[in-house]
PDB file of C-alpha atoms in Angstrom:
ATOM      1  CA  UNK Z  12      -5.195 -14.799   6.409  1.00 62.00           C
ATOM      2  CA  UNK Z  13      -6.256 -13.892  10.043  1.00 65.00           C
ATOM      3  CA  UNK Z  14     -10.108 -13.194  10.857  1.00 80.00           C
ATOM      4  CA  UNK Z  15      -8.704 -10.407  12.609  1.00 92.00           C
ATOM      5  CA  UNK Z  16      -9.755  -7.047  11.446  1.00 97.00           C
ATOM      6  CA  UNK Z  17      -6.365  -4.971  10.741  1.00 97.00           C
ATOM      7  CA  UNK Z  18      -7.867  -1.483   9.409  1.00 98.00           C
ATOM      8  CA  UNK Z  19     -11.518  -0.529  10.140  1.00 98.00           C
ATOM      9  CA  UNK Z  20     -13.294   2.112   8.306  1.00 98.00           C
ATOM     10  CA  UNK Z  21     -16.429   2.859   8.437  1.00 98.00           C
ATOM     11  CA  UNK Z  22     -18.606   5.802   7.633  1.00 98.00           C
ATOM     12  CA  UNK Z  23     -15.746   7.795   6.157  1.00 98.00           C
ATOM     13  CA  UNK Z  24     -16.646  10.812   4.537  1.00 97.00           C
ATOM     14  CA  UNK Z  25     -13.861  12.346   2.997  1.00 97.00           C
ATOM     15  CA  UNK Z  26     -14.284  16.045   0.640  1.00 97.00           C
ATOM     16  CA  UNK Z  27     -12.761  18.551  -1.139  1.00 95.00           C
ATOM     17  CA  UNK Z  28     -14.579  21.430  -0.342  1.00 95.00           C
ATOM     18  CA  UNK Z  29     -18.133  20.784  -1.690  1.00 95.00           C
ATOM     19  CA  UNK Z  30     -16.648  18.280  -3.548  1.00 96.00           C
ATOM     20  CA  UNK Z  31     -17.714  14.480  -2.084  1.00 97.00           C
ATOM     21  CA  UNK Z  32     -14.841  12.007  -2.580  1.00 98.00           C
ATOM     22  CA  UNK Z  33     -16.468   9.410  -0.150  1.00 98.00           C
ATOM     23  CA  UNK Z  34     -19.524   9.397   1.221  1.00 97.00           C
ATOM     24  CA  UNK Z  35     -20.528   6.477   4.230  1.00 97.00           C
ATOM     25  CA  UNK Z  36     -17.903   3.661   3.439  1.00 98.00           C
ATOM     26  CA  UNK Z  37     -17.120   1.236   5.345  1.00 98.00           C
ATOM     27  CA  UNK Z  38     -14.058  -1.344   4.702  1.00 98.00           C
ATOM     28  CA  UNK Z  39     -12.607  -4.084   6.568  1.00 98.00           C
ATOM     29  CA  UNK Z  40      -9.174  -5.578   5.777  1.00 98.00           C
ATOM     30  CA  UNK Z  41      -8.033  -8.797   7.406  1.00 97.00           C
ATOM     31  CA  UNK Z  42      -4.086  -9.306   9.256  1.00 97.00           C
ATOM     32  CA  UNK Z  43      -1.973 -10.925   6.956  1.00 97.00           C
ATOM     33  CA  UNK Z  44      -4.460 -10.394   4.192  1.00 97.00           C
ATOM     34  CA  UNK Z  45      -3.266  -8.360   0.359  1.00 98.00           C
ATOM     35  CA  UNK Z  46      -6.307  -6.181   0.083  1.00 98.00           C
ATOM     36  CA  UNK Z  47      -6.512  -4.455  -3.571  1.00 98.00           C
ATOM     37  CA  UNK Z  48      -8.366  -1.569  -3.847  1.00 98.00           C
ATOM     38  CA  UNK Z  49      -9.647  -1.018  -7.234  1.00 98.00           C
ATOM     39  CA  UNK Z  50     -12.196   1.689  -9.463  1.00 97.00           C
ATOM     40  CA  UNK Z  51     -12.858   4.380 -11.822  1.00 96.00           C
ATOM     41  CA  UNK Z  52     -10.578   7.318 -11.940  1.00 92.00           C
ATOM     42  CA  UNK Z  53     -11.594  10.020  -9.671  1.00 92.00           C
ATOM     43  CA  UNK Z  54     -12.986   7.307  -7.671  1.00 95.00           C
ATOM     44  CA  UNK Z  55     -10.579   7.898  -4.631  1.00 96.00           C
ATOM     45  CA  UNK Z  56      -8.410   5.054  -4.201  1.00 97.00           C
ATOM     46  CA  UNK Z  57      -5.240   7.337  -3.425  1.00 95.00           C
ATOM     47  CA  UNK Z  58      -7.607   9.173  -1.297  1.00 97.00           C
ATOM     48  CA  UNK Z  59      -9.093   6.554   0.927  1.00 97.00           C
ATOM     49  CA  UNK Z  60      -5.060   5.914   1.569  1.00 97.00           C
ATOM     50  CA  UNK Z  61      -4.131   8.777   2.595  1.00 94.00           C
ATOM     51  CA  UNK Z  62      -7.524   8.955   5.199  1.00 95.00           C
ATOM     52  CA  UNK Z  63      -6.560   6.187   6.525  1.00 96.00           C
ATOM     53  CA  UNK Z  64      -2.849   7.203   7.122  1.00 93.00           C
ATOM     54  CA  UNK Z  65      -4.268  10.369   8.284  1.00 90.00           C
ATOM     55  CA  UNK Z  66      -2.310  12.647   5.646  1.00 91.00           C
ATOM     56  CA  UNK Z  67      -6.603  13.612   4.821  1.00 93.00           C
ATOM     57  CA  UNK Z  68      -8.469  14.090   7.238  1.00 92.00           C
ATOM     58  CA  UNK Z  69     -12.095  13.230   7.136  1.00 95.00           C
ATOM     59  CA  UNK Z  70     -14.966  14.748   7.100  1.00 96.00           C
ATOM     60  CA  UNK Z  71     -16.612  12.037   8.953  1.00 97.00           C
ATOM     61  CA  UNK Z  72     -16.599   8.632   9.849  1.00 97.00           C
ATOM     62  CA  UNK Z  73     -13.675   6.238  12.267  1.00 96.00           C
ATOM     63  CA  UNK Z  74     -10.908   4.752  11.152  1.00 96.00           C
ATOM     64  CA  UNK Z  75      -9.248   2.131  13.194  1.00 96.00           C
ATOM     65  CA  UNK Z  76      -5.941   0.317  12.756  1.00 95.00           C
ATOM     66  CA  UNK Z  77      -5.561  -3.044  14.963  1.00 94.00           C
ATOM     67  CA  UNK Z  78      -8.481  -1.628  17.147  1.00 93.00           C
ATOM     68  CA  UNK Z  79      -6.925   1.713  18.052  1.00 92.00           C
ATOM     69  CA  UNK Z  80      -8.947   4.479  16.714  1.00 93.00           C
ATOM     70  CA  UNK Z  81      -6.370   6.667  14.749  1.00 91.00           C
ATOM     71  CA  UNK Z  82      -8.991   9.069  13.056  1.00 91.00           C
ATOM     72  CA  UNK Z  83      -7.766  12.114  13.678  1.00 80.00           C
ATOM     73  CA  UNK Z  84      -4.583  11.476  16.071  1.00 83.00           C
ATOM     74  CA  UNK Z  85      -1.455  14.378  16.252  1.00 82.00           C
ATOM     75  CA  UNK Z  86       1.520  14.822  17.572  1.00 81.00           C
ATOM     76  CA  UNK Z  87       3.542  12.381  19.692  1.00 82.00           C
ATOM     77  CA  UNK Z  88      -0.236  10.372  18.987  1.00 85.00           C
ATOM     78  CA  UNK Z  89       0.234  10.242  15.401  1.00 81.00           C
ATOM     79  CA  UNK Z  90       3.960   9.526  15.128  1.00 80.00           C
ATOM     80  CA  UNK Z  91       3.657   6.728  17.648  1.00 86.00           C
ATOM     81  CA  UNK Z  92       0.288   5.033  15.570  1.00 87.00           C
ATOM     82  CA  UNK Z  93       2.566   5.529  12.598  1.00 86.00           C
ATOM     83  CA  UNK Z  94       4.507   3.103  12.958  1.00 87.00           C
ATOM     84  CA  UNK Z  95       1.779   0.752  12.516  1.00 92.00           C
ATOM     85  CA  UNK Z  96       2.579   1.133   8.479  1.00 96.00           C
ATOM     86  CA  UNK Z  97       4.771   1.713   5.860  1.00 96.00           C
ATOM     87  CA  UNK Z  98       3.644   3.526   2.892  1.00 96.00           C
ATOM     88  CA  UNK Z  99       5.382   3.615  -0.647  1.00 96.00           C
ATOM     89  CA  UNK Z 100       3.848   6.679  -2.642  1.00 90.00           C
ATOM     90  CA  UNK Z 101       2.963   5.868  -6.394  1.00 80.00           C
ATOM     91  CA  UNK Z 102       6.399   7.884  -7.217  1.00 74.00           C
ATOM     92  CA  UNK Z 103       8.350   6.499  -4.710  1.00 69.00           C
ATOM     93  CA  UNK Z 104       8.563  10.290  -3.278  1.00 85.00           C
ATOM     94  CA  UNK Z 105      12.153   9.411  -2.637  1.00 93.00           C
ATOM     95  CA  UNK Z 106      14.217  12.702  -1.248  1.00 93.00           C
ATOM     96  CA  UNK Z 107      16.456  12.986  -4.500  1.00 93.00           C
ATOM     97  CA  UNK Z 108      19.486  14.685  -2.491  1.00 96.00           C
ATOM     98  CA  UNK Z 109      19.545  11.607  -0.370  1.00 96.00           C
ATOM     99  CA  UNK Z 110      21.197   8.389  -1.375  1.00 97.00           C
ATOM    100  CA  UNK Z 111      19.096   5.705  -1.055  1.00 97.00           C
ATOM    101  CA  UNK Z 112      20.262   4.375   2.107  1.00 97.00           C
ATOM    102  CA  UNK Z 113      19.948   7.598   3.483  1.00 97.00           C
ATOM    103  CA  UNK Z 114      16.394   7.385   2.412  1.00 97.00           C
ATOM    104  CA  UNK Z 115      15.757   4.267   4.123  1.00 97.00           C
ATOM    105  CA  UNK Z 116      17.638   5.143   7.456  1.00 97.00           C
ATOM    106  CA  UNK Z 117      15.121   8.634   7.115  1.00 94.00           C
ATOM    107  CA  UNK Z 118      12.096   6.869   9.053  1.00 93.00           C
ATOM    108  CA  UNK Z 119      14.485   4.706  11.527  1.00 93.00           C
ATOM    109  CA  UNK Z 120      15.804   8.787  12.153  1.00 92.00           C
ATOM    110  CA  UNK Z 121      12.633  10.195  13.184  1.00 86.00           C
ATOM    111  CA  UNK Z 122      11.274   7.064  14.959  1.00 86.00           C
ATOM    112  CA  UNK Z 123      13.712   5.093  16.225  1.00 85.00           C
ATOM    113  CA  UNK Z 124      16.656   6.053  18.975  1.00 86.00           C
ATOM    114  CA  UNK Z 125      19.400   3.760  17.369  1.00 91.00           C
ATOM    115  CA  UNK Z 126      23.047   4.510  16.647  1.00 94.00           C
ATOM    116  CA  UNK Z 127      24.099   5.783  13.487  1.00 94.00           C
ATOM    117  CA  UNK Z 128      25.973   2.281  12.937  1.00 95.00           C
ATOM    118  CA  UNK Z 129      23.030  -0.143  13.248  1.00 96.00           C
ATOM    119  CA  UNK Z 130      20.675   2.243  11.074  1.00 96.00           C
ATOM    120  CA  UNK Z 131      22.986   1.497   8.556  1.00 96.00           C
ATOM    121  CA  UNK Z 132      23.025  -2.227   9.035  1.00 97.00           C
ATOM    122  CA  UNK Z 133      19.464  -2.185   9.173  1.00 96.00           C
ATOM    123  CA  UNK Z 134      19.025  -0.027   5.974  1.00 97.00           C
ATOM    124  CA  UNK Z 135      21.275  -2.165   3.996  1.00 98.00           C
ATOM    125  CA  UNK Z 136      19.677  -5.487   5.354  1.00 97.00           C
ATOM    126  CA  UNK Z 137      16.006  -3.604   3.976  1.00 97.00           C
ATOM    127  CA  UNK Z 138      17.955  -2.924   0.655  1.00 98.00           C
ATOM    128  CA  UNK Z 139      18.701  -6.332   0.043  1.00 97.00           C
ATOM    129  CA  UNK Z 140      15.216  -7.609   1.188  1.00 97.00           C
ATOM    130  CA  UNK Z 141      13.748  -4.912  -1.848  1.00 96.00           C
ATOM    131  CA  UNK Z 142      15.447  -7.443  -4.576  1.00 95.00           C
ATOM    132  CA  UNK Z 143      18.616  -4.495  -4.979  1.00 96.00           C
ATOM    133  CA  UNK Z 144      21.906  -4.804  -4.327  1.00 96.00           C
ATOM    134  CA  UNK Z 145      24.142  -3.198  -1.477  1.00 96.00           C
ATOM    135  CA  UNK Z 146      25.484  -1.249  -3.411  1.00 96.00           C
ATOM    136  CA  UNK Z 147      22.633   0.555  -4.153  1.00 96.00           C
ATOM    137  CA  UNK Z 148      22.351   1.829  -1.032  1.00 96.00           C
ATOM    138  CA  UNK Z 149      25.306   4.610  -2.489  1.00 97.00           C
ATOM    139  CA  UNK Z 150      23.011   5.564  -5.362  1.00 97.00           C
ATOM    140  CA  UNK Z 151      20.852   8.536  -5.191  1.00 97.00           C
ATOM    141  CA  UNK Z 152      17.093   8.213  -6.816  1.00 95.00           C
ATOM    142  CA  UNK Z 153      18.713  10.054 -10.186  1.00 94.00           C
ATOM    143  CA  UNK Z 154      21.139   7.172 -10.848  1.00 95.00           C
ATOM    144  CA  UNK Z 155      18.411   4.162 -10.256  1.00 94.00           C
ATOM    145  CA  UNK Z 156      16.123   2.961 -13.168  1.00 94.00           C
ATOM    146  CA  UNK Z 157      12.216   3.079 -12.133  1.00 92.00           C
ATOM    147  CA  UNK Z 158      11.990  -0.462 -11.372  1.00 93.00           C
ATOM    148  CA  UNK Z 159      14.743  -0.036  -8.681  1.00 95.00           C
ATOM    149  CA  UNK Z 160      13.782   2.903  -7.535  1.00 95.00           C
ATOM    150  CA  UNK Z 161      10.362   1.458  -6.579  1.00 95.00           C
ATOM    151  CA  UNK Z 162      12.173  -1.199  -4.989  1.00 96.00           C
ATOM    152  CA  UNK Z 163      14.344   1.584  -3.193  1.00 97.00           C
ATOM    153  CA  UNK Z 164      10.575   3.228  -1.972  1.00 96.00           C
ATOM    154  CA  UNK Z 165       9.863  -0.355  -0.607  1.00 97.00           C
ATOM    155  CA  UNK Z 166      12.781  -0.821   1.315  1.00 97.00           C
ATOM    156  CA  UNK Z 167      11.824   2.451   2.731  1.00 97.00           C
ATOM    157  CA  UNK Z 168       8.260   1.873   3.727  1.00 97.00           C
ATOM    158  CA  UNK Z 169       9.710  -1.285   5.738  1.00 97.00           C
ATOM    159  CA  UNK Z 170      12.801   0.903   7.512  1.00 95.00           C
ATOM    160  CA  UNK Z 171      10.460   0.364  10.871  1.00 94.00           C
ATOM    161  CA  UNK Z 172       9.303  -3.668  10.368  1.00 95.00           C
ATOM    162  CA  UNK Z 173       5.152  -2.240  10.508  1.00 96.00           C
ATOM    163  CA  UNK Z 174       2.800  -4.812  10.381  1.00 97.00           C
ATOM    164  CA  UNK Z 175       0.952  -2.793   7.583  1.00 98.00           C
ATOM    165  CA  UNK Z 176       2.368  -1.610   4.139  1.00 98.00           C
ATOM    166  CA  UNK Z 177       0.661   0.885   2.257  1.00 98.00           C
ATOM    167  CA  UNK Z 178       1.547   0.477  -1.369  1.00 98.00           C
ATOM    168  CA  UNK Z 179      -0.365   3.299  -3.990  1.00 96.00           C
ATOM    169  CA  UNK Z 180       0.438   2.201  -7.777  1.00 95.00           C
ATOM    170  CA  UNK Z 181       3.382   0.485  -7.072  1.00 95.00           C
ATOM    171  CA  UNK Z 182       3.872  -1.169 -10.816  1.00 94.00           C
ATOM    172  CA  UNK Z 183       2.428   1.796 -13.054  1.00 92.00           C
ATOM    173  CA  UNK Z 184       5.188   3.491 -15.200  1.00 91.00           C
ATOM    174  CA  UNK Z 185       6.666  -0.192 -15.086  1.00 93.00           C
ATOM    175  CA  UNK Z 186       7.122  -2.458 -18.102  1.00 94.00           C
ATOM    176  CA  UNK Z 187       5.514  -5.959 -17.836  1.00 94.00           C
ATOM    177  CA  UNK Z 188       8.417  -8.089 -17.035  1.00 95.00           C
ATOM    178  CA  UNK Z 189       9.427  -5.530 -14.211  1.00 95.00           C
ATOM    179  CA  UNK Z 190       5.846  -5.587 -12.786  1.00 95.00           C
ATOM    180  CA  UNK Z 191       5.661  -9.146 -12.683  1.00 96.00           C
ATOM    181  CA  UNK Z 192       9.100  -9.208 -10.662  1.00 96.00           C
ATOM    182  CA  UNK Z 193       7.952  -6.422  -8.914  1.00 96.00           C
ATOM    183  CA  UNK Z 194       4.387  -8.455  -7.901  1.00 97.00           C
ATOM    184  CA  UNK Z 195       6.523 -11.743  -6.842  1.00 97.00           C
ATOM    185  CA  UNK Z 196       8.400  -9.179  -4.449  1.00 97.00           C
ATOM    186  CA  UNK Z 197       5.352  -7.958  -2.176  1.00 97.00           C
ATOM    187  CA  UNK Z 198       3.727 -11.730  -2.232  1.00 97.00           C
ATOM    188  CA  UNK Z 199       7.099 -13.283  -1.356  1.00 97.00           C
ATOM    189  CA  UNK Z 200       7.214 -11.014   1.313  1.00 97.00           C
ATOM    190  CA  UNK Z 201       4.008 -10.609   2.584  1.00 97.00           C
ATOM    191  CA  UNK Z 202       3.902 -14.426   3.194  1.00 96.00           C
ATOM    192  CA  UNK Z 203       7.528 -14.196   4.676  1.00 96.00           C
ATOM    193  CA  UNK Z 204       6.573 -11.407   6.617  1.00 95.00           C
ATOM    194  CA  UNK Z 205       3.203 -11.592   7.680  1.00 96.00           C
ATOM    195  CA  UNK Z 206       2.182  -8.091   6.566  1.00 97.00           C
ATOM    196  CA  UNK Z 207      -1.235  -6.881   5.910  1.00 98.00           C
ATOM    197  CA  UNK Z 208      -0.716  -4.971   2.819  1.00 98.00           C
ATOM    198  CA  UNK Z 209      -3.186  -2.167   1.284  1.00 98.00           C
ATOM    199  CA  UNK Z 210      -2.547  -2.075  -2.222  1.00 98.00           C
ATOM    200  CA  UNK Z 211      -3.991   0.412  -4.856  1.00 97.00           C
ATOM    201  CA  UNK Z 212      -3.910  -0.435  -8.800  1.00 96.00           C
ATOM    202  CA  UNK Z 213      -5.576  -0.367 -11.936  1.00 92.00           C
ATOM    203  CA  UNK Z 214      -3.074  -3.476 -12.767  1.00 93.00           C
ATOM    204  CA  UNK Z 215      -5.235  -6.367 -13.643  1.00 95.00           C
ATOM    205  CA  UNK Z 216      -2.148  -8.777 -13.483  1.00 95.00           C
ATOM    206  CA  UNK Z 217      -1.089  -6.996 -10.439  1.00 96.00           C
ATOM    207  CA  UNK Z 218      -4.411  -8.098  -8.591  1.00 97.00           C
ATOM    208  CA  UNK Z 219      -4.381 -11.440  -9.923  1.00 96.00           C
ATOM    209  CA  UNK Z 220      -0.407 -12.170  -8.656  1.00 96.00           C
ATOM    210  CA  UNK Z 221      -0.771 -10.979  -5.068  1.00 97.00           C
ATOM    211  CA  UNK Z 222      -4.343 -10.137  -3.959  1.00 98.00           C
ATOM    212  CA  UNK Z 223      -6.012 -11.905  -1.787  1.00 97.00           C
ATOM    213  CA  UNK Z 224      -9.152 -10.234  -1.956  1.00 98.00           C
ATOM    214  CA  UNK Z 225      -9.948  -6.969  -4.022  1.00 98.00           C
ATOM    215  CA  UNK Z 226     -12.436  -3.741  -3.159  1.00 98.00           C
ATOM    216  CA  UNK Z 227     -13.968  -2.077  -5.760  1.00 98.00           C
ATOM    217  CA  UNK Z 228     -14.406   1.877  -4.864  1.00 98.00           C
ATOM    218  CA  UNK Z 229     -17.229   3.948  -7.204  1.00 97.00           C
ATOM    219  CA  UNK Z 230     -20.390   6.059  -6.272  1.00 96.00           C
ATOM    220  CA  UNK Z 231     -18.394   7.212  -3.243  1.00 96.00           C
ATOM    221  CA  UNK Z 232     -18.277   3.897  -1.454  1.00 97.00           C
ATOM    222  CA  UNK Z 233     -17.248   0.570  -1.642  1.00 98.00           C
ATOM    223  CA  UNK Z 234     -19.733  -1.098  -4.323  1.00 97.00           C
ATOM    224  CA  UNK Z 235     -18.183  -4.810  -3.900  1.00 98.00           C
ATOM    225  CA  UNK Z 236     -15.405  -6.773  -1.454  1.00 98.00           C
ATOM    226  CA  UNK Z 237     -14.143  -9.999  -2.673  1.00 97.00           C
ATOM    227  CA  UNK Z 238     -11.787 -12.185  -4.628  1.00 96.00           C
ATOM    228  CA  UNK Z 239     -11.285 -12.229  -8.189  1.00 95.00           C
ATOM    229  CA  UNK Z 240     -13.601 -14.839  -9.241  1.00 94.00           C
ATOM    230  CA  UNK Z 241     -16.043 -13.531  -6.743  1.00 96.00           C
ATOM    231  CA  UNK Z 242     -16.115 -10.413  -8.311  1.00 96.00           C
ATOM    232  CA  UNK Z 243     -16.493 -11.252 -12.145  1.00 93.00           C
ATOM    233  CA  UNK Z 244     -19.742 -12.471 -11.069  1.00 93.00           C
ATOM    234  CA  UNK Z 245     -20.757  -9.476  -9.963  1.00 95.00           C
ATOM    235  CA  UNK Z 246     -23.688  -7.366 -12.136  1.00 93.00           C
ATOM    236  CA  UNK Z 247     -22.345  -3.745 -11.612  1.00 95.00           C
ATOM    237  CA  UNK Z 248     -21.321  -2.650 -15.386  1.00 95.00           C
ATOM    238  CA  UNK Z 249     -18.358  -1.355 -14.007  1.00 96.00           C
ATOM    239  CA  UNK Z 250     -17.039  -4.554 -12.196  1.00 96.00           C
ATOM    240  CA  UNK Z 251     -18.555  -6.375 -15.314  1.00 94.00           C
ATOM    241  CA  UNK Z 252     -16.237  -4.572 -17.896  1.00 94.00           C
ATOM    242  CA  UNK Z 253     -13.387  -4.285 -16.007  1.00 94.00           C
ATOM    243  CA  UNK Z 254     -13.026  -8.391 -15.041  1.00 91.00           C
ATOM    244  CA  UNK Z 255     -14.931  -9.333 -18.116  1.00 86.00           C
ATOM    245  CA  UNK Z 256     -12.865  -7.545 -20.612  1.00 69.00           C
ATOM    246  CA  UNK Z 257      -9.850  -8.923 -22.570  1.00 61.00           C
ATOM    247  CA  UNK Z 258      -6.763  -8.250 -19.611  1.00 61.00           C
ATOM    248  CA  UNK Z 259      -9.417  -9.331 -16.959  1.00 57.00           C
ATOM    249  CA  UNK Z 260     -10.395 -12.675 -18.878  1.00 55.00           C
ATOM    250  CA  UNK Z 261      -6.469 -13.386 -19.516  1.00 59.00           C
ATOM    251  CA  UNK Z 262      -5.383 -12.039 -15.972  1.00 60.00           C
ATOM    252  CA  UNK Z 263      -7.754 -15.163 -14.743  1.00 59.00           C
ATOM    253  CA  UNK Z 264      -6.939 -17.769 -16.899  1.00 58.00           C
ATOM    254  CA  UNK Z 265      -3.246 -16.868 -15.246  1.00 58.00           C
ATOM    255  CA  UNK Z 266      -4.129 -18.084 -12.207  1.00 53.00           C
ATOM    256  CA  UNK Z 267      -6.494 -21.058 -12.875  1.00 51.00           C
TER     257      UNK Z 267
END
């Protein structure tokens, strides 16, 4: 993990109305770093994602990605900043009348000025680095079983090769052996890859297989940053329950 800062935030407000999602946080996540971002529902995990991404924009505060100040970008602005990341939706938000490799070539469409041959050779070389087959690539989102088509949503949010991957949920809906597959994926390839990776979960096992360190959102900011064992020493009640419970406690002994 780099000292370099990848994504700065600080003093993001973020609302719904008079409704106050965030108020004043501030969040740094390191290059090459798996940063989990954890809390209470309603706490605004999802929504602290999409700020950052700039699909919400903020009521206040900066948010900078490699140093570049994207709060607020448009335009030609915003599409060139995104391709800084790659973002898999908790769904996958696959387009269902596209196959999948049509999915995948979507982003190397509106970004990239390529020929229609070597967007497919690149699609198909992201399909097999998802853990699917080929063959896959003919399938449309309807055919695939959830497990693959999260893997289909991955190969997807790395279509451009961005330094960053944005990953919200990625193993709920999932059964356990699935998950864990799922987990090994994104570590295998965050170490192969060098990515930074932003990853929001309520998956205990999830944090404890890839995270580096882990963020704890509630009370509209960012209560705790740190890794797992850092944090189940932590006194917020909370942070207390949630490591110190029974899938916490056996999530840890995992790793020891």
């Amino acid at each position: 993990m780099s000292e370099r800062v990848a994504i700065r935030v600080r003093g993001l407000k973020t609302a719904y109305g008079s409704h106050v999602v965030h108020e004043n946080l501030d969040l740094d996540v390191c290059e090459g770093e798996i940063m989990g971002i954890i809390g209470p529902s309603g706490c605004g995990k999802s929504v602290l994602l999409r700020a950052i991404v700039g699909l919400k924009t903020p009521a206040a505060g900066e948010v900078e990605v490699f140093g570049e100040d994207v709060t607020g970008v448009e335009g030609d602005e915003l599409s060139r900043v995104q391709q800084f990341w790659g973002i898999m939706f908790q769904d996958g938000a696959l387009f269902s009348n596209l196959t999948v490799r049509e999915n995948v070539i979507a982003p190397l469409k509106e970004h990239a000025n390529l020929s229609r041959p070597f967007m497919r050779q690149l699609a198909d070389m992201k399909i097999r680095m998802s853990g699917l087959e080929t063959s896959a690539g003919d399938k449309y989102p309807s055919d695939l079983s959830g497990g693959m088509r999260k893997r289909a949503a991955l190969a997807r949010a790395m279509a451009l090769d961005p330094p960053i991957l944005f990953l919200d949920e990625p193993t709920a809906g999932l059964d356990p052996i699935t998950a864990a597959g799922f987990d090994k994926l994104v570590r295998d390839l965050q170490r192969s890859l060098h990515l930074t990776v932003f990853l929001v979960t309520h998956d205990v096992d999830t944090l404890a297989a890839t995270c580096d360190r882990i963020a704890v959102l509630g009370d509209r900011k960012v209560l705790a940053v740190g890794t797992m064992d850092e944090l189940r020493k932590e006194e917020h009640p909370w942070i207390r329950d949630y490591f110190g419970g029974p899938r916490g406690r056996a999530a840890a002994a995992g790793v020891e």
